mmCIF file of C-alpha atoms (C1' of nucleotides) in Angstrom:
data_model
loop_
_atom_site.group_PDB
_atom_site.id
_atom_site.type_symbol
_atom_site.label_atom_id
_atom_site.label_comp_id
_atom_site.label_asym_id
_atom_site.label_seq_id
_atom_site.Cartn_x
_atom_site.Cartn_y
_atom_site.Cartn_z
ATOM 1 C CA UNK A 11 4.387 37.523 -16.493
ATOM 2 C CA UNK A 12 6.968 34.385 -16.757
ATOM 3 C CA UNK A 13 7.964 35.540 -12.965
ATOM 4 C CA UNK A 14 4.494 36.259 -12.347
ATOM 5 C CA UNK A 15 3.270 32.700 -13.776
ATOM 6 C CA UNK A 16 6.017 30.433 -11.679
ATOM 7 C CA UNK A 17 5.015 32.664 -8.271
ATOM 8 C CA UNK A 18 1.612 31.474 -9.206
ATOM 9 C CA UNK A 19 1.692 28.396 -9.537
ATOM 10 C CA UNK A 20 4.315 27.659 -6.687
ATOM 11 C CA UNK A 21 1.836 28.689 -4.427
ATOM 12 C CA UNK A 22 -1.083 26.787 -5.351
ATOM 13 C CA UNK A 23 0.666 23.721 -6.012
ATOM 14 C CA UNK A 24 1.104 24.480 -1.711
ATOM 15 C CA UNK A 25 -2.378 25.269 -1.850
ATOM 16 C CA UNK A 26 -1.969 28.710 -0.646
ATOM 17 C CA UNK A 27 -5.240 30.118 -2.875
ATOM 18 C CA UNK A 28 -4.869 33.622 -1.208
ATOM 19 C CA UNK A 29 -1.581 34.404 -2.219
ATOM 20 C CA UNK A 30 -1.788 33.052 -5.398
ATOM 21 C CA UNK A 31 -4.501 35.584 -5.858
ATOM 22 C CA UNK A 32 -2.928 38.092 -4.578
ATOM 23 C CA UNK A 33 -0.286 38.104 -7.068
ATOM 24 C CA UNK A 34 -2.983 37.667 -10.186
ATOM 25 C CA UNK A 35 -4.278 41.410 -9.062
ATOM 26 C CA UNK A 36 -1.096 42.528 -8.314
ATOM 27 C CA UNK A 37 0.376 41.319 -12.042
ATOM 28 C CA UNK A 38 -2.866 43.137 -13.177
ATOM 29 C CA UNK A 39 -2.007 46.341 -11.156
ATOM 30 C CA UNK A 40 1.005 46.309 -12.606
ATOM 31 C CA UNK A 41 -0.255 46.077 -15.874
ATOM 32 C CA UNK A 42 0.827 42.825 -16.366
ATOM 33 C CA UNK A 43 -1.522 41.006 -18.859
ATOM 34 C CA UNK A 44 -1.798 37.477 -17.926
ATOM 35 C CA UNK A 45 -1.275 35.801 -20.213
ATOM 36 C CA UNK A 46 -2.529 31.419 -22.034
ATOM 37 C CA UNK A 47 0.225 30.139 -19.541
ATOM 38 C CA UNK A 48 -1.463 32.508 -16.160
ATOM 39 C CA UNK A 49 -4.787 30.552 -17.720
ATOM 40 C CA UNK A 50 -3.735 27.650 -17.892
ATOM 41 C CA UNK A 51 -2.451 27.364 -13.883
ATOM 42 C CA UNK A 52 -5.303 28.985 -12.654
ATOM 43 C CA UNK A 53 -8.040 26.057 -15.477
ATOM 44 C CA UNK A 54 -5.337 23.370 -14.109
ATOM 45 C CA UNK A 55 -5.568 24.483 -10.433
ATOM 46 C CA UNK A 56 -9.912 24.546 -10.208
ATOM 47 C CA UNK A 57 -9.667 21.037 -12.139
ATOM 48 C CA UNK A 58 -7.274 19.542 -9.640
ATOM 49 C CA UNK A 59 -9.862 20.891 -7.238
ATOM 50 C CA UNK A 60 -13.328 19.452 -8.723
ATOM 51 C CA UNK A 61 -14.239 22.817 -10.254
ATOM 52 C CA UNK A 62 -14.744 21.992 -13.706
ATOM 53 C CA UNK A 63 -17.406 24.126 -14.092
ATOM 54 C CA UNK A 64 -15.359 27.363 -12.767
ATOM 55 C CA UNK A 65 -12.744 25.678 -15.164
ATOM 56 C CA UNK A 66 -14.646 26.286 -17.848
ATOM 57 C CA UNK A 67 -16.386 29.902 -17.017
ATOM 58 C CA UNK A 68 -12.756 30.960 -16.295
ATOM 59 C CA UNK A 69 -11.627 30.369 -19.763
ATOM 60 C CA UNK A 70 -15.263 31.779 -21.210
ATOM 61 C CA UNK A 71 -14.308 35.465 -19.635
ATOM 62 C CA UNK A 72 -10.071 34.752 -20.889
ATOM 63 C CA UNK A 73 -11.659 33.901 -24.659
ATOM 64 C CA UNK A 74 -13.313 37.194 -24.529
ATOM 65 C CA UNK A 75 -9.641 39.135 -23.658
ATOM 66 C CA UNK A 76 -8.458 37.702 -26.993
ATOM 67 C CA UNK A 77 -6.651 35.009 -24.772
ATOM 68 C CA UNK A 78 -7.533 32.313 -26.866
ATOM 69 C CA UNK A 79 -6.588 28.418 -25.347
ATOM 70 C CA UNK A 80 -4.281 26.602 -26.740
ATOM 71 C CA UNK A 81 -3.722 22.706 -26.870
ATOM 72 C CA UNK A 82 -2.121 22.976 -23.295
ATOM 73 C CA UNK A 83 -5.819 24.453 -21.708
ATOM 74 C CA UNK A 84 -7.330 21.563 -23.442
ATOM 75 C CA UNK A 85 -5.328 18.575 -22.595
ATOM 76 C CA UNK A 86 -5.832 20.772 -18.441
ATOM 77 C CA UNK A 87 -9.723 20.597 -19.765
ATOM 78 C CA UNK A 88 -9.664 17.134 -21.193
ATOM 79 C CA UNK A 89 -7.607 15.201 -18.255
ATOM 80 C CA UNK A 90 -10.321 17.962 -16.303
ATOM 81 C CA UNK A 91 -13.073 15.996 -17.486
ATOM 82 C CA UNK A 92 -11.728 12.538 -16.560
ATOM 83 C CA UNK A 93 -10.459 13.150 -13.547
ATOM 84 C CA UNK A 94 -14.806 14.184 -13.183
ATOM 85 C CA UNK A 95 -15.115 10.662 -15.056
ATOM 86 C CA UNK A 96 -16.770 12.070 -17.798
ATOM 87 C CA UNK A 97 -15.304 10.567 -20.541
ATOM 88 C CA UNK A 98 -17.976 11.305 -23.168
ATOM 89 C CA UNK A 99 -17.287 15.329 -21.971
ATOM 90 C CA UNK A 100 -13.424 14.702 -22.326
ATOM 91 C CA UNK A 101 -13.882 13.193 -25.863
ATOM 92 C CA UNK A 102 -15.913 16.493 -27.332
ATOM 93 C CA UNK A 103 -13.533 18.965 -25.913
ATOM 94 C CA UNK A 104 -10.838 16.132 -27.719
ATOM 95 C CA UNK A 105 -13.470 16.270 -31.283
ATOM 96 C CA UNK A 106 -13.254 19.988 -30.976
ATOM 97 C CA UNK A 107 -9.257 19.752 -31.362
ATOM 98 C CA UNK A 108 -10.085 17.850 -33.790
ATOM 99 C CA UNK A 109 -12.006 19.115 -36.001
ATOM 100 C CA UNK A 110 -10.632 22.990 -36.178
ATOM 101 C CA UNK A 111 -7.056 21.181 -36.838
ATOM 102 C CA UNK A 112 -4.961 21.905 -33.939
ATOM 103 C CA UNK A 113 -1.904 20.372 -34.094
ATOM 104 C CA UNK A 114 -1.317 17.237 -31.231
ATOM 105 C CA UNK A 115 0.322 16.493 -28.950
ATOM 106 C CA UNK A 116 1.616 13.028 -27.250
ATOM 107 C CA UNK A 117 0.373 14.690 -23.951
ATOM 108 C CA UNK A 118 -3.137 14.603 -25.171
ATOM 109 C CA UNK A 119 -2.996 11.453 -25.918
ATOM 110 C CA UNK A 120 -1.642 10.122 -22.790
ATOM 111 C CA UNK A 121 -4.257 12.152 -21.461
ATOM 112 C CA UNK A 122 -7.128 9.828 -23.098
ATOM 113 C CA UNK A 123 -5.148 6.379 -23.322
ATOM 114 C CA UNK A 124 -5.494 7.347 -19.599
ATOM 115 C CA UNK A 125 -9.081 8.018 -20.278
ATOM 116 C CA UNK A 126 -9.807 4.484 -21.164
ATOM 117 C CA UNK A 127 -8.140 3.094 -19.327
ATOM 118 C CA UNK A 128 -9.888 3.863 -16.626
ATOM 119 C CA UNK A 129 -12.757 3.226 -17.894
ATOM 120 C CA UNK A 130 -10.861 -0.524 -18.936
ATOM 121 C CA UNK A 131 -11.812 0.119 -22.257
ATOM 122 C CA UNK A 132 -8.472 -1.453 -23.491
ATOM 123 C CA UNK A 133 -9.441 -1.948 -27.167
ATOM 124 C CA UNK A 134 -9.581 2.248 -27.759
ATOM 125 C CA UNK A 135 -6.940 2.909 -25.610
ATOM 126 C CA UNK A 136 -5.132 0.446 -28.180
ATOM 127 C CA UNK A 137 -6.480 2.401 -31.133
ATOM 128 C CA UNK A 138 -5.417 5.745 -29.949
ATOM 129 C CA UNK A 139 -1.922 4.738 -29.164
ATOM 130 C CA UNK A 140 -2.596 2.957 -33.339
ATOM 131 C CA UNK A 141 -3.204 6.668 -34.159
ATOM 132 C CA UNK A 142 -0.537 9.193 -32.398
ATOM 133 C CA UNK A 143 1.389 5.983 -34.889
ATOM 134 C CA UNK A 144 0.138 6.890 -37.728
ATOM 135 C CA UNK A 145 0.546 10.898 -37.003
ATOM 136 C CA UNK A 146 4.189 10.292 -36.344
ATOM 137 C CA UNK A 147 3.327 11.286 -33.069
ATOM 138 C CA UNK A 148 5.690 8.915 -31.238
ATOM 139 C CA UNK A 149 4.843 7.567 -27.383
ATOM 140 C CA UNK A 150 6.901 8.117 -24.374
ATOM 141 C CA UNK A 151 7.698 6.287 -21.519
ATOM 142 C CA UNK A 152 4.614 7.935 -19.904
ATOM 143 C CA UNK A 153 2.475 6.149 -22.789
ATOM 144 C CA UNK A 154 3.991 2.327 -21.993
ATOM 145 C CA UNK A 155 3.442 3.398 -18.285
ATOM 146 C CA UNK A 156 0.341 4.573 -18.916
ATOM 147 C CA UNK A 157 -1.020 1.043 -21.283
ATOM 148 C CA UNK A 158 0.963 -0.862 -19.148
ATOM 149 C CA UNK A 159 -1.237 0.839 -15.565
ATOM 150 C CA UNK A 160 -3.976 -0.516 -16.869
ATOM 151 C CA UNK A 161 -3.850 -3.578 -18.405
ATOM 152 C CA UNK A 162 -2.470 -4.583 -15.158
ATOM 153 C CA UNK A 163 -5.926 -3.177 -14.118
ATOM 154 C CA UNK A 164 -7.306 -5.462 -15.409
ATOM 155 C CA UNK A 165 -5.499 -8.564 -15.335
ATOM 156 C CA UNK A 166 -3.682 -8.832 -18.301
ATOM 157 C CA UNK A 167 -0.165 -9.565 -17.158
ATOM 158 C CA UNK A 168 0.902 -10.923 -20.523
ATOM 159 C CA UNK A 169 -0.291 -8.049 -22.720
ATOM 160 C CA UNK A 170 1.543 -5.968 -19.963
ATOM 161 C CA UNK A 171 4.936 -8.003 -19.926
ATOM 162 C CA UNK A 172 5.036 -7.453 -24.014
ATOM 163 C CA UNK A 173 4.166 -3.430 -23.944
ATOM 164 C CA UNK A 174 7.256 -3.429 -20.831
ATOM 165 C CA UNK A 175 9.397 -5.147 -23.949
ATOM 166 C CA UNK A 176 7.922 -3.164 -26.233
ATOM 167 C CA UNK A 177 8.322 -0.176 -24.901
ATOM 168 C CA UNK A 178 12.332 -1.517 -24.702
ATOM 169 C CA UNK A 179 12.455 -2.149 -28.524
ATOM 170 C CA UNK A 180 11.288 1.476 -29.138
ATOM 171 C CA UNK A 181 14.531 2.635 -27.121
ATOM 172 C CA UNK A 182 12.820 3.489 -24.496
ATOM 173 C CA UNK A 183 14.147 2.617 -21.097
ATOM 174 C CA UNK A 184 11.632 1.874 -18.527
ATOM 175 C CA UNK A 185 11.734 3.975 -16.146
ATOM 176 C CA UNK A 186 11.314 3.035 -11.906
ATOM 177 C CA UNK A 187 7.392 3.309 -12.645
ATOM 178 C CA UNK A 188 8.268 0.861 -15.291
ATOM 179 C CA UNK A 189 9.432 -1.318 -13.081
ATOM 180 C CA UNK A 190 7.137 -0.571 -10.610
ATOM 181 C CA UNK A 191 4.057 -1.847 -12.097
ATOM 182 C CA UNK A 192 5.285 -4.280 -13.137
ATOM 183 C CA UNK A 193 6.469 -5.871 -10.433
ATOM 184 C CA UNK A 194 3.067 -5.072 -8.202
ATOM 185 C CA UNK A 195 1.170 -7.489 -11.063
ATOM 186 C CA UNK A 196 3.419 -9.958 -10.692
ATOM 187 C CA UNK A 197 3.355 -10.561 -6.992
ATOM 188 C CA UNK A 198 0.556 -9.766 -7.070
ATOM 189 C CA UNK A 199 -0.596 -12.781 -9.807
ATOM 190 C CA UNK A 200 1.783 -15.326 -7.449
ATOM 191 C CA UNK A 201 4.525 -14.947 -10.106
ATOM 192 C CA UNK A 202 7.616 -14.028 -7.510
ATOM 193 C CA UNK A 203 10.315 -15.196 -9.606
ATOM 194 C CA UNK A 204 9.717 -13.092 -13.124
ATOM 195 C CA UNK A 205 8.791 -10.431 -10.336
ATOM 196 C CA UNK A 206 12.592 -10.988 -8.942
ATOM 197 C CA UNK A 207 14.153 -10.720 -12.562
ATOM 198 C CA UNK A 208 12.071 -6.965 -12.753
ATOM 199 C CA UNK A 209 14.309 -5.789 -10.001
ATOM 200 C CA UNK A 210 17.893 -7.875 -10.945
ATOM 201 C CA UNK A 211 17.317 -6.564 -14.368
ATOM 202 C CA UNK A 212 16.380 -2.614 -12.611
ATOM 203 C CA UNK A 213 19.391 -3.529 -10.218
ATOM 204 C CA UNK A 214 21.258 -3.698 -13.048
ATOM 205 C CA UNK A 215 20.388 -1.049 -15.508
ATOM 206 C CA UNK A 216 20.669 1.837 -11.680
ATOM 207 C CA UNK A 217 17.459 1.948 -10.238
ATOM 208 C CA UNK A 218 17.184 2.458 -7.258
ATOM 209 C CA UNK A 219 13.741 0.963 -5.814
ATOM 210 C CA UNK A 220 11.464 3.306 -4.103
ATOM 211 C CA UNK A 221 10.789 1.736 -0.677
ATOM 212 C CA UNK A 222 7.174 -0.160 -1.517
ATOM 213 C CA UNK A 223 8.679 -1.900 -4.349
ATOM 214 C CA UNK A 224 11.163 -4.170 -1.827
ATOM 215 C CA UNK A 225 7.731 -4.318 0.503
ATOM 216 C CA UNK A 226 5.736 -5.270 -2.468
ATOM 217 C CA UNK A 227 8.581 -8.300 -3.481
ATOM 218 C CA UNK A 228 8.632 -9.056 0.156
ATOM 219 C CA UNK A 229 5.150 -9.662 0.182
ATOM 220 C CA UNK A 230 5.199 -11.577 -3.208
ATOM 221 C CA UNK A 231 7.239 -13.703 -1.237
ATOM 222 C CA UNK A 232 5.489 -14.478 1.837
ATOM 223 C CA UNK A 233 2.193 -14.986 -0.242
ATOM 224 C CA UNK A 234 3.960 -17.800 -1.679
ATOM 225 C CA UNK A 235 4.871 -18.438 1.809
ATOM 226 C CA UNK A 236 8.672 -18.226 0.653
ATOM 227 C CA UNK A 237 10.348 -17.333 4.008
ATOM 228 C CA UNK A 238 13.854 -17.289 3.595
ATOM 229 C CA UNK A 239 13.338 -15.305 -0.665
ATOM 230 C CA UNK A 240 11.021 -12.508 1.812
ATOM 231 C CA UNK A 241 13.671 -12.523 4.000
ATOM 232 C CA UNK A 242 16.607 -12.533 1.785
ATOM 233 C CA UNK A 243 14.333 -9.390 -0.440
ATOM 234 C CA UNK A 244 14.812 -7.667 3.534
ATOM 235 C CA UNK A 245 18.742 -8.515 3.905
ATOM 236 C CA UNK A 246 18.999 -6.666 -0.297
ATOM 237 C CA UNK A 247 17.053 -3.603 1.116
ATOM 238 C CA UNK A 248 18.864 -3.127 3.792
ATOM 239 C CA UNK A 249 22.217 -3.633 2.144
ATOM 240 C CA UNK A 250 20.834 -0.760 -0.536
ATOM 241 C CA UNK A 251 20.592 1.704 1.966
ATOM 242 C CA UNK A 252 16.425 1.546 2.920
ATOM 243 C CA UNK A 253 15.202 1.088 5.903
ATOM 244 C CA UNK A 254 12.205 -1.154 7.187
ATOM 245 C CA UNK A 255 9.198 0.333 8.111
ATOM 246 C CA UNK A 256 5.482 -1.104 9.357
ATOM 247 C CA UNK A 257 4.949 -2.674 5.428
ATOM 248 C CA UNK A 258 8.559 -4.134 5.238
ATOM 249 C CA UNK A 259 7.193 -5.658 8.977
ATOM 250 C CA UNK A 260 4.532 -6.625 7.991
ATOM 251 C CA UNK A 261 5.771 -8.570 4.968
ATOM 252 C CA UNK A 262 7.063 -10.755 6.820
ATOM 253 C CA UNK A 263 4.902 -12.154 9.888
ATOM 254 C CA UNK A 264 2.698 -12.075 7.284
ATOM 255 C CA UNK A 265 5.771 -14.791 4.993
ATOM 256 C CA UNK A 266 5.694 -16.218 9.000
ATOM 257 C CA UNK A 267 2.309 -16.522 9.043
ATOM 258 C CA UNK A 268 1.080 -17.990 5.832
ATOM 259 C CA UNK A 269 4.250 -20.789 5.865
ATOM 260 C CA UNK A 270 5.802 -20.778 8.749
ATOM 261 C CA UNK A 271 5.557 -20.149 12.508
ATOM 262 C CA UNK A 272 3.266 -18.834 14.775
ATOM 263 C CA UNK A 273 6.480 -18.669 17.098
ATOM 264 C CA UNK A 274 8.263 -16.901 14.491
ATOM 265 C CA UNK A 275 6.416 -14.621 14.103
ATOM 266 C CA UNK A 276 5.506 -13.614 17.448
ATOM 267 C CA UNK A 277 9.790 -13.427 17.600
ATOM 268 C CA UNK A 278 9.748 -11.177 14.768
ATOM 269 C CA UNK A 279 6.477 -8.542 16.954
ATOM 270 C CA UNK A 280 9.040 -8.420 20.050
ATOM 271 C CA UNK A 281 11.625 -7.497 17.705
ATOM 272 C CA UNK A 282 9.246 -4.622 16.038
ATOM 273 C CA UNK A 283 8.743 -2.786 19.267
ATOM 274 C CA UNK A 284 12.519 -3.248 20.099
ATOM 275 C CA UNK A 285 12.821 -1.272 17.163
ATOM 276 C CA UNK A 286 11.026 1.291 18.082
ATOM 277 C CA UNK A 287 7.762 0.297 15.035
ATOM 278 C CA UNK A 288 4.757 -1.031 17.162
ATOM 279 C CA UNK A 289 2.715 -3.357 15.527
ATOM 280 C CA UNK A 290 -0.564 -2.211 14.124
ATOM 281 C CA UNK A 291 -4.384 -3.310 13.421
ATOM 282 C CA UNK A 292 -2.970 -5.451 10.393
ATOM 283 C CA UNK A 293 -0.260 -6.832 12.164
ATOM 284 C CA UNK A 294 -2.902 -7.997 15.230
ATOM 285 C CA UNK A 295 -5.028 -9.272 12.794
ATOM 286 C CA UNK A 296 -2.333 -11.278 11.474
ATOM 287 C CA UNK A 297 -1.601 -12.958 14.098
ATOM 288 C CA UNK A 298 -4.747 -13.805 15.128
ATOM 289 C CA UNK A 299 -5.415 -15.223 11.594
ATOM 290 C CA UNK A 300 -1.732 -17.348 12.448
ATOM 291 C CA UNK A 301 -3.352 -18.569 15.965
ATOM 292 C CA UNK A 302 -6.224 -19.091 14.847
ATOM 293 C CA UNK A 303 -5.012 -21.859 11.649
ATOM 294 C CA UNK A 304 -3.141 -23.140 14.892
ATOM 295 C CA UNK A 305 -6.398 -24.268 17.275
ATOM 296 C CA UNK A 306 -5.140 -21.292 20.050
ATOM 297 C CA UNK A 307 -8.082 -19.809 21.625
ATOM 298 C CA UNK A 308 -6.796 -18.880 24.518
ATOM 299 C CA UNK A 309 -4.159 -17.111 22.312
ATOM 300 C CA UNK A 310 -6.286 -15.041 19.984
ATOM 301 C CA UNK A 311 -7.579 -13.551 22.879
ATOM 302 C CA UNK A 312 -5.090 -12.386 24.277
ATOM 303 C CA UNK A 313 -4.603 -11.236 21.457
ATOM 304 C CA UNK A 314 -7.152 -9.505 21.124
ATOM 305 C CA UNK A 315 -6.487 -7.312 24.427
ATOM 306 C CA UNK A 316 -3.590 -7.274 24.020
ATOM 307 C CA UNK A 317 -4.205 -4.483 19.957
ATOM 308 C CA UNK A 318 -7.444 -2.670 22.506
ATOM 309 C CA UNK A 319 -4.908 -1.987 25.374
ATOM 310 C CA UNK A 320 -2.399 -0.612 23.420
ATOM 311 C CA UNK A 321 -5.354 2.010 21.779
ATOM 312 C CA UNK A 322 -6.118 -0.095 18.261
ATOM 313 C CA UNK A 323 -9.751 -0.970 17.582
ATOM 314 C CA UNK A 324 -11.201 -3.645 16.089
ATOM 315 C CA UNK A 325 -11.679 -3.315 12.758
ATOM 316 C CA UNK A 326 -13.304 -4.889 9.545
ATOM 317 C CA UNK A 327 -10.616 -7.603 9.154
ATOM 318 C CA UNK A 328 -10.169 -8.286 13.005
ATOM 319 C CA UNK A 329 -13.768 -9.038 13.571
ATOM 320 C CA UNK A 330 -13.956 -11.896 9.951
ATOM 321 C CA UNK A 331 -11.020 -12.947 11.532
ATOM 322 C CA UNK A 332 -13.152 -13.547 14.928
ATOM 323 C CA UNK A 333 -15.746 -15.044 13.200
ATOM 324 C CA UNK A 334 -13.149 -17.307 10.993
ATOM 325 C CA UNK A 335 -12.068 -18.576 14.258
ATOM 326 C CA UNK A 336 -15.906 -19.732 15.298
ATOM 327 C CA UNK A 337 -16.907 -21.297 12.466
ATOM 328 C CA UNK A 338 -13.848 -22.601 11.670
ATOM 329 C CA UNK A 339 -14.408 -24.766 14.845
ATOM 330 C CA UNK A 340 -18.577 -25.265 13.909
ATOM 331 C CA UNK A 341 -19.498 -22.261 16.548
ATOM 332 C CA UNK A 342 -22.476 -20.867 13.666
ATOM 333 C CA UNK A 343 -24.026 -18.966 16.916
ATOM 334 C CA UNK A 344 -20.490 -16.757 18.258
ATOM 335 C CA UNK A 345 -19.952 -16.322 14.846
ATOM 336 C CA UNK A 346 -23.372 -15.086 13.829
ATOM 337 C CA UNK A 347 -22.925 -13.170 17.704
ATOM 338 C CA UNK A 348 -20.113 -10.892 16.523
ATOM 339 C CA UNK A 349 -21.491 -10.506 13.287
ATOM 340 C CA UNK A 350 -24.815 -9.190 14.910
ATOM 341 C CA UNK A 351 -22.258 -7.013 17.282
ATOM 342 C CA UNK A 352 -20.446 -6.127 14.045
ATOM 343 C CA UNK A 353 -23.242 -4.423 12.125
ATOM 344 C CA UNK A 354 -23.619 -2.099 15.579
ATOM 345 C CA UNK A 355 -20.258 -1.119 14.862
ATOM 346 C CA UNK A 356 -21.141 1.014 12.144
ATOM 347 C CA UNK A 357 -17.766 -0.177 10.652
ATOM 348 C CA UNK A 358 -17.851 -0.544 6.519
ATOM 349 C CA UNK A 359 -19.415 -3.640 5.314
ATOM 350 C CA UNK A 360 -17.877 -6.521 3.583
ATOM 351 C CA UNK A 361 -19.296 -8.803 2.007
ATOM 352 C CA UNK A 362 -17.288 -11.746 3.431
ATOM 353 C CA UNK A 363 -18.409 -11.384 6.707
ATOM 354 C CA UNK A 364 -22.068 -12.761 5.113
ATOM 355 C CA UNK A 365 -19.827 -15.529 3.155
ATOM 356 C CA UNK A 366 -19.172 -17.051 5.752
ATOM 357 C CA UNK A 367 -21.846 -17.565 8.184
ATOM 358 C CA UNK A 368 -24.193 -18.218 5.535
ATOM 359 C CA UNK A 369 -21.533 -21.896 4.018
ATOM 360 C CA UNK A 370 -21.287 -22.400 8.386
ATOM 361 C CA UNK A 371 -25.339 -22.559 8.998
ATOM 362 C CA UNK A 372 -24.912 -24.362 5.606
ATOM 363 C CA UNK A 373 -22.379 -26.722 6.480
ATOM 364 C CA UNK A 374 -24.793 -27.492 9.738
ATOM 365 C CA UNK A 375 -27.584 -28.294 7.545
ATOM 366 C CA UNK A 376 -29.217 -25.338 8.891
ATOM 367 C CA UNK A 377 -30.692 -24.209 5.981
ATOM 368 C CA UNK A 378 -33.271 -21.225 7.355
ATOM 369 C CA UNK A 379 -30.852 -19.582 9.059
ATOM 370 C CA UNK A 380 -28.244 -19.490 5.987
ATOM 371 C CA UNK A 381 -31.284 -17.900 3.607
ATOM 372 C CA UNK A 382 -31.774 -15.397 6.524
ATOM 373 C CA UNK A 383 -28.601 -14.446 6.589
ATOM 374 C CA UNK A 384 -28.991 -14.454 2.768
ATOM 375 C CA UNK A 385 -31.861 -12.180 2.389
ATOM 376 C CA UNK A 386 -29.385 -9.771 4.812
ATOM 377 C CA UNK A 387 -27.070 -9.518 2.533
ATOM 378 C CA UNK A 388 -29.276 -8.968 -0.765
ATOM 379 C CA UNK A 389 -30.960 -6.221 1.487
ATOM 380 C CA UNK A 390 -28.022 -4.110 2.432
ATOM 381 C CA UNK A 391 -27.237 -4.033 -1.312
ATOM 382 C CA UNK A 392 -24.356 -7.094 -1.259
ATOM 383 C CA UNK A 393 -24.609 -9.192 -4.586
ATOM 384 C CA UNK A 394 -24.021 -12.712 -4.436
ATOM 385 C CA UNK A 395 -24.515 -15.662 -6.026
ATOM 386 C "C1'" C B 164 17.937 33.144 -28.459
ATOM 387 C "C1'" A B 165 16.280 30.321 -23.258
ATOM 388 C "C1'" A B 166 12.857 30.596 -18.535
ATOM 389 C "C1'" U B 167 7.254 29.883 -16.210
ATOM 390 C "C1'" C B 168 1.580 25.746 -17.781
ATOM 391 C "C1'" G B 169 -0.923 19.445 -19.431
ATOM 392 C "C1'" U B 170 -0.192 12.992 -18.580
ATOM 393 C "C1'" U B 171 1.954 8.064 -16.235
ATOM 394 C "C1'" U B 172 2.501 4.762 -9.427
ATOM 395 C "C1'" C B 173 -5.065 2.057 -6.852
ATOM 396 C "C1'" U B 174 3.516 4.361 -3.565
ATOM 397 C "C1'" U B 175 3.436 -1.009 -0.170
ATOM 398 C "C1'" G B 176 0.628 -4.666 3.947
ATOM 399 C "C1'" U B 177 -3.594 -9.067 6.074
ATOM 400 C "C1'" A B 178 -9.486 -11.764 5.908
ATOM 401 C "C1'" A B 179 -13.308 -14.723 1.435
ATOM 402 C "C1'" A B 180 -14.872 -17.939 -1.497
ATOM 403 C "C1'" C B 181 -13.996 -20.718 -6.255
ATOM 404 C "C1'" C B 182 -10.694 -24.416 -7.195
#
RNA sequence: CAAUCGUUUCUUGUAAACC
């Protein structure tokens, strides 16, 4: 049955459901009894496809055939509930296990802790961690990474860094995920110095960063307007054999737009074309931002035309940027025209355009118009103050 | 005796306001 299970799991991972089911029937034809593992594989596949109810049904049938589930079955179900956004039901299953006195492992705990993290209940997450220790179940890297991710999600970088060191103290070696999480948190926070420290630590223990990590760091420097810092990371990245992609280039463009000259950003645009990585909407949005910042509205127009020529479409941010160009120069009416255009375009909306228009009307003393937009914002379901 | 099943990464980028 091990062979059959391996095949079934393999096909399901490739999303080849028919083939997988073929193997199941082949199994029964040759009177090989599907076992718990078979059951787990199927239940997991159903949960991953959002078919929680079918999974439970399958389990009930399985139980009738004396296939009692094991801890892994329960873990899969609990995780399925969590993915479904139903933490209460997940806890129901968990209580079922605990009351039966089944011995548990760190993986179920990891799943539960993840569940609490996803609903930002870090207090419960932490008390489950304590419970692990009490039961003599040692947390592993996944436990710590889950907690770090949860803490970062609620913006608690301090505690996340704490966890990171705590993990080392517990004798666990932070892996590439631990580093990626912490570097991401620090970069988004604007603490590029600490992020760079972690990069060095990561390199010193021989972990090779994935391209996204390099790009995170370059963007970290870009946010601070530190162009040379950004380029230093890019050079290091190249030296370590990673190739720049569109994200890398955009991060560098970001750095120039934020802390340097538009001209340099435009040079980069040429370099992108030469290297076969054409600028995308995000690149154009940033360039538009730069042109607008330097007061070059002619060039803003040119960029928009250039972008449309290349077959790209304006997205929400393009429109917002263009509106911002108008409002910065006090042209409320033009901004408002663009605003209506945007509404007709069927793009998904955001609160930012409303804020721009309202602020711009207010500055001009046109309170009636501002109020009208404010009301519209409410009608469309954007809560404002 | 061993081998098959479960958990961590919004995988990386651009705009607003507050200040």
